Amino acid sequence: MRRSAEDAKRTRLSLCKAALMVFEEKGWRGATFEAISERAGVTRGALHHHFGDKRALLREALSWGWSEYGERLFAESDGDVEAASWLSGLFTAYIQLLSENLMFRALAYTTVFVAPQGFGRIPAKASNPGEQAPGAGGKDADSAEENFALGEKTPEWGEKASGWPEKSSGLDRWHARIAELLASASLPAGALPPDQIASLTLVLLQGFTVTAVTRPQDLPQPQGLDAAVAALVRGLLS
């Protein structure tokens, strides 16, 4: 029984990863269950066993992705931190992921372009016969922005985010973590309160995410990354 549960979790993870890549390649309407199951190396029946519809798969793929990469970005943040150094490391790591990590880029693209269609922010026709148009039920459309800003924590993947509020949105959890770290750091005299710095940090991270999928050439390039990040951090802490 234990092995069966572990196998099921591995299959769900494989489907989440495959879904993000296919959503990036084919968009919301083109990302059929056939394409996703083929990419994951499972049967369409196995995909249906785990996910009742494409929006459920999109929801979990986003949740897994932002939880997974959030853990990576905050993995070395325990204990005392120096504010400028920590913020520099966060921005540098985030930009490098957007520039170099194929899965993270697919996650960013799916968040910016696919999720708004899948959850009714942008009208789109159903991909498959009989599939309800995104947002037609009302609930997904109303809660899209709240639930999918950097991923909603779900029972499947949320256990990794220990210490984050149980019922907050993804952005709320990132905000809380950043503010918590900055509150324990030594900030320069005259700096904004940690809560406000955390808000501005999220503005920048969201801007990087959108830029990566709309005008990637505008992201700081490797040769100028250190200088660009240093300028951003100076602005935040001045």
mmCIF file of C-alpha atoms in Angstrom:
data_model
loop_
_atom_site.group_PDB
_atom_site.id
_atom_site.type_symbol
_atom_site.label_atom_id
_atom_site.label_comp_id
_atom_site.label_asym_id
_atom_site.label_seq_id
_atom_site.Cartn_x
_atom_site.Cartn_y
_atom_site.Cartn_z
ATOM 1 C CA MET A 1 0.000 0.000 0.000
ATOM 2 C CA ARG A 2 2.838 2.363 0.894
ATOM 3 C CA ARG A 3 4.527 1.684 -2.410
ATOM 4 C CA SER A 4 1.278 2.318 -4.288
ATOM 5 C CA ALA A 5 0.866 5.719 -2.601
ATOM 6 C CA GLU A 6 4.449 6.659 -3.438
ATOM 7 C CA ASP A 7 3.953 5.557 -7.049
ATOM 8 C CA ALA A 8 0.801 7.658 -7.278
ATOM 9 C CA LYS A 9 2.613 10.722 -5.961
ATOM 10 C CA ARG A 10 5.453 10.225 -8.451
ATOM 11 C CA THR A 11 2.910 9.958 -11.262
ATOM 12 C CA ARG A 12 1.152 13.163 -10.159
ATOM 13 C CA LEU A 13 4.502 14.953 -10.023
ATOM 14 C CA SER A 14 5.390 13.689 -13.503
ATOM 15 C CA LEU A 15 2.029 14.920 -14.789
ATOM 16 C CA CYS A 16 2.504 18.359 -13.202
ATOM 17 C CA LYS A 17 5.915 18.754 -14.811
ATOM 18 C CA ALA A 18 4.675 17.534 -18.178
ATOM 19 C CA ALA A 19 1.657 19.843 -17.997
ATOM 20 C CA LEU A 20 3.790 22.942 -17.430
ATOM 21 C CA MET A 21 5.995 22.126 -20.415
ATOM 22 C CA VAL A 22 3.017 21.394 -22.675
ATOM 23 C CA PHE A 23 1.129 24.494 -21.525
ATOM 24 C CA GLU A 24 4.163 26.571 -22.489
ATOM 25 C CA GLU A 25 4.498 24.858 -25.873
ATOM 26 C CA LYS A 26 0.837 24.683 -26.878
ATOM 27 C CA GLY A 27 -1.092 27.170 -24.735
ATOM 28 C CA TRP A 28 -4.330 26.505 -22.876
ATOM 29 C CA ARG A 29 -6.403 25.217 -25.767
ATOM 30 C CA GLY A 30 -3.636 23.232 -27.430
ATOM 31 C CA ALA A 31 -2.537 21.441 -24.267
ATOM 32 C CA THR A 32 -4.799 18.405 -24.556
ATOM 33 C CA PHE A 33 -4.841 15.469 -22.170
ATOM 34 C CA GLU A 34 -3.363 13.372 -24.987
ATOM 35 C CA ALA A 35 -0.370 15.692 -25.351
ATOM 36 C CA ILE A 36 0.215 15.918 -21.604
ATOM 37 C CA SER A 37 -0.080 12.185 -20.959
ATOM 38 C CA GLU A 38 2.256 11.455 -23.867
ATOM 39 C CA ARG A 39 4.807 13.939 -22.510
ATOM 40 C CA ALA A 40 4.576 12.335 -19.046
ATOM 41 C CA GLY A 41 4.850 8.827 -20.447
ATOM 42 C CA VAL A 42 1.525 7.622 -19.041
ATOM 43 C CA THR A 43 -1.802 6.654 -20.553
ATOM 44 C CA ARG A 44 -4.623 9.125 -20.877
ATOM 45 C CA GLY A 45 -6.607 6.891 -18.543
ATOM 46 C CA ALA A 46 -3.927 7.291 -15.878
ATOM 47 C CA LEU A 47 -4.078 11.069 -16.258
ATOM 48 C CA HIS A 48 -7.878 11.015 -15.865
ATOM 49 C CA HIS A 49 -7.469 8.853 -12.784
ATOM 50 C CA HIS A 50 -5.464 11.619 -11.090
ATOM 51 C CA PHE A 51 -7.145 14.715 -12.541
ATOM 52 C CA GLY A 52 -10.782 15.070 -13.465
ATOM 53 C CA ASP A 53 -10.243 17.980 -15.850
ATOM 54 C CA LYS A 54 -7.556 20.217 -17.271
ATOM 55 C CA ARG A 55 -8.154 23.042 -14.836
ATOM 56 C CA ALA A 56 -7.559 20.711 -11.872
ATOM 57 C CA LEU A 57 -4.235 19.725 -13.448
ATOM 58 C CA LEU A 58 -3.336 23.366 -14.107
ATOM 59 C CA ARG A 59 -4.177 24.247 -10.504
ATOM 60 C CA GLU A 60 -1.938 21.533 -9.077
ATOM 61 C CA ALA A 61 0.904 22.146 -11.544
ATOM 62 C CA LEU A 62 1.037 25.808 -10.509
ATOM 63 C CA SER A 63 0.800 24.931 -6.836
ATOM 64 C CA TRP A 64 3.605 22.378 -7.102
ATOM 65 C CA GLY A 65 5.808 24.681 -9.168
ATOM 66 C CA TRP A 66 5.683 27.746 -6.939
ATOM 67 C CA SER A 67 5.934 25.667 -3.762
ATOM 68 C CA GLU A 68 8.937 23.769 -5.134
ATOM 69 C CA TYR A 69 10.861 26.806 -6.345
ATOM 70 C CA GLY A 70 9.861 28.832 -3.307
ATOM 71 C CA GLU A 71 11.489 26.174 -1.153
ATOM 72 C CA ARG A 72 14.639 26.392 -3.251
ATOM 73 C CA LEU A 73 14.802 30.166 -3.060
ATOM 74 C CA PHE A 74 14.269 30.250 0.700
ATOM 75 C CA ALA A 75 16.232 27.088 1.513
ATOM 76 C CA GLU A 76 19.256 28.907 2.908
ATOM 77 C CA SER A 77 17.364 31.676 4.640
ATOM 78 C CA ASP A 78 17.191 30.262 8.149
ATOM 79 C CA GLY A 79 18.966 32.092 10.955
ATOM 80 C CA ASP A 80 20.374 35.607 10.970
ATOM 81 C CA VAL A 81 20.718 37.242 7.560
ATOM 82 C CA GLU A 82 22.264 40.447 6.293
ATOM 83 C CA ALA A 83 19.524 42.309 4.439
ATOM 84 C CA ALA A 84 21.461 43.548 1.408
ATOM 85 C CA SER A 85 23.243 40.252 0.900
ATOM 86 C CA TRP A 86 20.065 38.203 1.248
ATOM 87 C CA LEU A 87 18.027 40.378 -1.118
ATOM 88 C CA SER A 88 20.858 40.311 -3.652
ATOM 89 C CA GLY A 89 20.943 36.528 -3.481
ATOM 90 C CA LEU A 90 17.175 36.283 -3.886
ATOM 91 C CA PHE A 91 17.046 38.541 -6.945
ATOM 92 C CA THR A 92 20.083 36.921 -8.547
ATOM 93 C CA ALA A 93 18.766 33.398 -8.039
ATOM 94 C CA TYR A 94 15.299 34.344 -9.320
ATOM 95 C CA ILE A 95 16.607 35.998 -12.476
ATOM 96 C CA GLN A 96 18.959 33.097 -13.147
ATOM 97 C CA LEU A 97 16.095 30.628 -12.816
ATOM 98 C CA LEU A 98 14.025 32.635 -15.293
ATOM 99 C CA SER A 99 16.950 32.802 -17.721
ATOM 100 C CA GLU A 100 18.358 29.292 -17.432
ATOM 101 C CA ASN A 101 15.866 26.830 -15.931
ATOM 102 C CA LEU A 102 13.466 25.413 -18.538
ATOM 103 C CA MET A 103 10.907 24.210 -16.001
ATOM 104 C CA PHE A 104 10.852 27.532 -14.155
ATOM 105 C CA ARG A 105 10.410 29.389 -17.431
ATOM 106 C CA ALA A 106 7.508 27.093 -18.283
ATOM 107 C CA LEU A 107 6.038 27.814 -14.847
ATOM 108 C CA ALA A 108 6.391 31.556 -15.430
ATOM 109 C CA TYR A 109 4.809 31.346 -18.893
ATOM 110 C CA THR A 110 1.933 29.216 -17.622
ATOM 111 C CA THR A 111 1.324 31.633 -14.749
ATOM 112 C CA VAL A 112 1.329 34.737 -16.951
ATOM 113 C CA PHE A 113 -0.405 33.509 -20.117
ATOM 114 C CA VAL A 114 -2.132 30.172 -19.568
ATOM 115 C CA ALA A 115 -3.657 30.538 -16.095
ATOM 116 C CA PRO A 116 -5.672 33.666 -17.022
ATOM 117 C CA GLN A 117 -7.328 31.690 -19.825
ATOM 118 C CA GLY A 118 -7.698 28.497 -17.844
ATOM 119 C CA PHE A 119 -9.373 30.264 -14.947
ATOM 120 C CA GLY A 120 -11.542 32.645 -16.906
ATOM 121 C CA ARG A 121 -9.652 35.933 -16.808
ATOM 122 C CA ILE A 122 -9.466 35.856 -20.608
ATOM 123 C CA PRO A 123 -12.290 34.262 -22.635
ATOM 124 C CA ALA A 124 -11.225 31.083 -24.381
ATOM 125 C CA LYS A 125 -13.080 28.249 -26.061
ATOM 126 C CA ALA A 126 -12.935 24.777 -24.592
ATOM 127 C CA SER A 127 -10.087 22.610 -25.852
ATOM 128 C CA ASN A 128 -12.035 19.357 -25.998
ATOM 129 C CA PRO A 129 -15.625 18.541 -26.974
ATOM 130 C CA GLY A 130 -17.896 18.754 -23.974
ATOM 131 C CA GLU A 131 -15.383 20.642 -21.831
ATOM 132 C CA GLN A 132 -16.835 23.648 -20.067
ATOM 133 C CA ALA A 133 -15.365 26.978 -21.150
ATOM 134 C CA PRO A 134 -12.923 28.432 -18.607
ATOM 135 C CA GLY A 135 -14.634 30.531 -16.001
ATOM 136 C CA ALA A 136 -18.108 29.497 -17.068
ATOM 137 C CA GLY A 137 -18.882 28.246 -13.577
ATOM 138 C CA GLY A 138 -18.001 31.589 -12.035
ATOM 139 C CA LYS A 139 -15.985 30.346 -9.048
ATOM 140 C CA ASP A 140 -12.687 29.903 -10.871
ATOM 141 C CA ALA A 141 -12.954 33.270 -12.563
ATOM 142 C CA ASP A 142 -13.704 35.056 -9.299
ATOM 143 C CA SER A 143 -10.842 33.452 -7.389
ATOM 144 C CA ALA A 144 -8.196 33.257 -10.122
ATOM 145 C CA GLU A 145 -6.114 36.226 -9.037
ATOM 146 C CA GLU A 146 -6.377 35.287 -5.368
ATOM 147 C CA ASN A 147 -5.456 31.631 -5.773
ATOM 148 C CA PHE A 148 -2.842 31.593 -8.487
ATOM 149 C CA ALA A 149 -0.581 34.498 -7.678
ATOM 150 C CA LEU A 150 2.620 32.489 -7.154
ATOM 151 C CA GLY A 151 0.516 29.403 -6.509
ATOM 152 C CA GLU A 152 -2.075 28.443 -3.941
ATOM 153 C CA LYS A 153 -0.867 26.003 -1.312
ATOM 154 C CA THR A 154 -2.742 22.730 -1.715
ATOM 155 C CA PRO A 155 -2.675 19.677 0.573
ATOM 156 C CA GLU A 156 -0.616 17.769 -2.008
ATOM 157 C CA TRP A 157 2.323 20.157 -2.128
ATOM 158 C CA GLY A 158 1.684 22.650 0.663
ATOM 159 C CA GLU A 159 3.247 20.571 3.415
ATOM 160 C CA LYS A 160 6.659 21.708 2.191
ATOM 161 C CA ALA A 161 5.897 25.314 3.067
ATOM 162 C CA SER A 162 6.123 24.822 6.809
ATOM 163 C CA GLY A 163 5.863 28.003 8.836
ATOM 164 C CA TRP A 164 3.733 29.806 6.251
ATOM 165 C CA PRO A 165 0.128 30.757 7.060
ATOM 166 C CA GLU A 166 -2.231 27.891 6.211
ATOM 167 C CA LYS A 167 -4.960 29.822 4.389
ATOM 168 C CA SER A 168 -3.141 32.642 2.686
ATOM 169 C CA SER A 169 -2.486 32.979 -1.021
ATOM 170 C CA GLY A 170 0.915 32.232 -2.495
ATOM 171 C CA LEU A 171 1.925 35.871 -2.606
ATOM 172 C CA ASP A 172 0.876 36.338 1.006
ATOM 173 C CA ARG A 173 3.142 33.467 2.017
ATOM 174 C CA TRP A 174 6.118 34.855 0.111
ATOM 175 C CA HIS A 175 5.436 38.315 1.571
ATOM 176 C CA ALA A 176 5.281 36.898 5.102
ATOM 177 C CA ARG A 177 8.534 34.983 4.657
ATOM 178 C CA ILE A 178 10.425 37.956 3.204
ATOM 179 C CA ALA A 179 9.135 40.338 5.882
ATOM 180 C CA GLU A 180 10.017 37.835 8.603
ATOM 181 C CA LEU A 181 13.585 37.503 7.361
ATOM 182 C CA LEU A 182 14.064 41.243 7.003
ATOM 183 C CA ALA A 183 12.624 41.859 10.472
ATOM 184 C CA SER A 184 15.407 39.717 11.926
ATOM 185 C CA ALA A 185 18.088 41.408 9.814
ATOM 186 C CA SER A 186 19.984 44.601 10.475
ATOM 187 C CA LEU A 187 18.490 47.240 8.174
ATOM 188 C CA PRO A 188 20.259 50.534 7.347
ATOM 189 C CA ALA A 189 19.176 53.617 9.242
ATOM 190 C CA GLY A 190 16.231 55.269 7.524
ATOM 191 C CA ALA A 191 15.194 52.133 5.608
ATOM 192 C CA LEU A 192 11.534 51.356 5.071
ATOM 193 C CA PRO A 193 9.860 48.913 7.476
ATOM 194 C CA PRO A 194 10.350 45.218 6.582
ATOM 195 C CA ASP A 195 6.712 44.865 5.566
ATOM 196 C CA GLN A 196 7.022 47.610 2.950
ATOM 197 C CA ILE A 197 10.342 46.287 1.651
ATOM 198 C CA ALA A 198 8.709 42.860 1.294
ATOM 199 C CA SER A 199 5.875 44.400 -0.751
ATOM 200 C CA LEU A 200 8.300 46.164 -3.090
ATOM 201 C CA THR A 201 10.359 42.984 -3.401
ATOM 202 C CA LEU A 202 7.275 41.127 -4.613
ATOM 203 C CA VAL A 203 6.537 43.893 -7.106
ATOM 204 C CA LEU A 204 10.008 43.350 -8.576
ATOM 205 C CA LEU A 205 9.717 39.550 -8.612
ATOM 206 C CA GLN A 206 6.366 39.714 -10.386
ATOM 207 C CA GLY A 207 7.839 42.212 -12.849
ATOM 208 C CA PHE A 208 10.733 39.850 -13.586
ATOM 209 C CA THR A 209 8.252 37.021 -14.171
ATOM 210 C CA VAL A 210 6.178 38.957 -16.688
ATOM 211 C CA THR A 211 9.269 40.343 -18.405
ATOM 212 C CA ALA A 212 10.733 36.846 -18.788
ATOM 213 C CA VAL A 213 7.802 35.752 -20.946
ATOM 214 C CA THR A 214 7.085 39.018 -22.782
ATOM 215 C CA ARG A 215 10.470 40.755 -23.285
ATOM 216 C CA PRO A 216 13.185 38.390 -21.986
ATOM 217 C CA GLN A 217 15.871 40.564 -23.559
ATOM 218 C CA ASP A 218 15.052 43.207 -20.939
ATOM 219 C CA LEU A 219 16.058 40.976 -18.035
ATOM 220 C CA PRO A 220 19.513 41.790 -16.632
ATOM 221 C CA GLN A 221 22.080 39.858 -18.651
ATOM 222 C CA PRO A 222 24.806 37.768 -16.973
ATOM 223 C CA GLN A 223 27.552 40.328 -17.555
ATOM 224 C CA GLY A 224 25.527 43.079 -15.894
ATOM 225 C CA LEU A 225 23.510 41.036 -13.397
ATOM 226 C CA ASP A 226 25.536 41.870 -10.293
ATOM 227 C CA ALA A 227 25.468 45.600 -10.981
ATOM 228 C CA ALA A 228 21.729 45.589 -11.773
ATOM 229 C CA VAL A 229 20.867 43.645 -8.622
ATOM 230 C CA ALA A 230 23.090 45.879 -6.480
ATOM 231 C CA ALA A 231 21.270 48.951 -7.805
ATOM 232 C CA LEU A 232 17.868 47.414 -7.036
ATOM 233 C CA VAL A 233 18.886 46.473 -3.505
ATOM 234 C CA ARG A 234 20.317 49.947 -2.845
ATOM 235 C CA GLY A 235 17.009 51.429 -3.935
ATOM 236 C CA LEU A 236 15.026 49.128 -1.668
ATOM 237 C CA LEU A 237 17.163 49.759 1.409
ATOM 238 C CA SER A 238 17.972 53.436 1.008
#
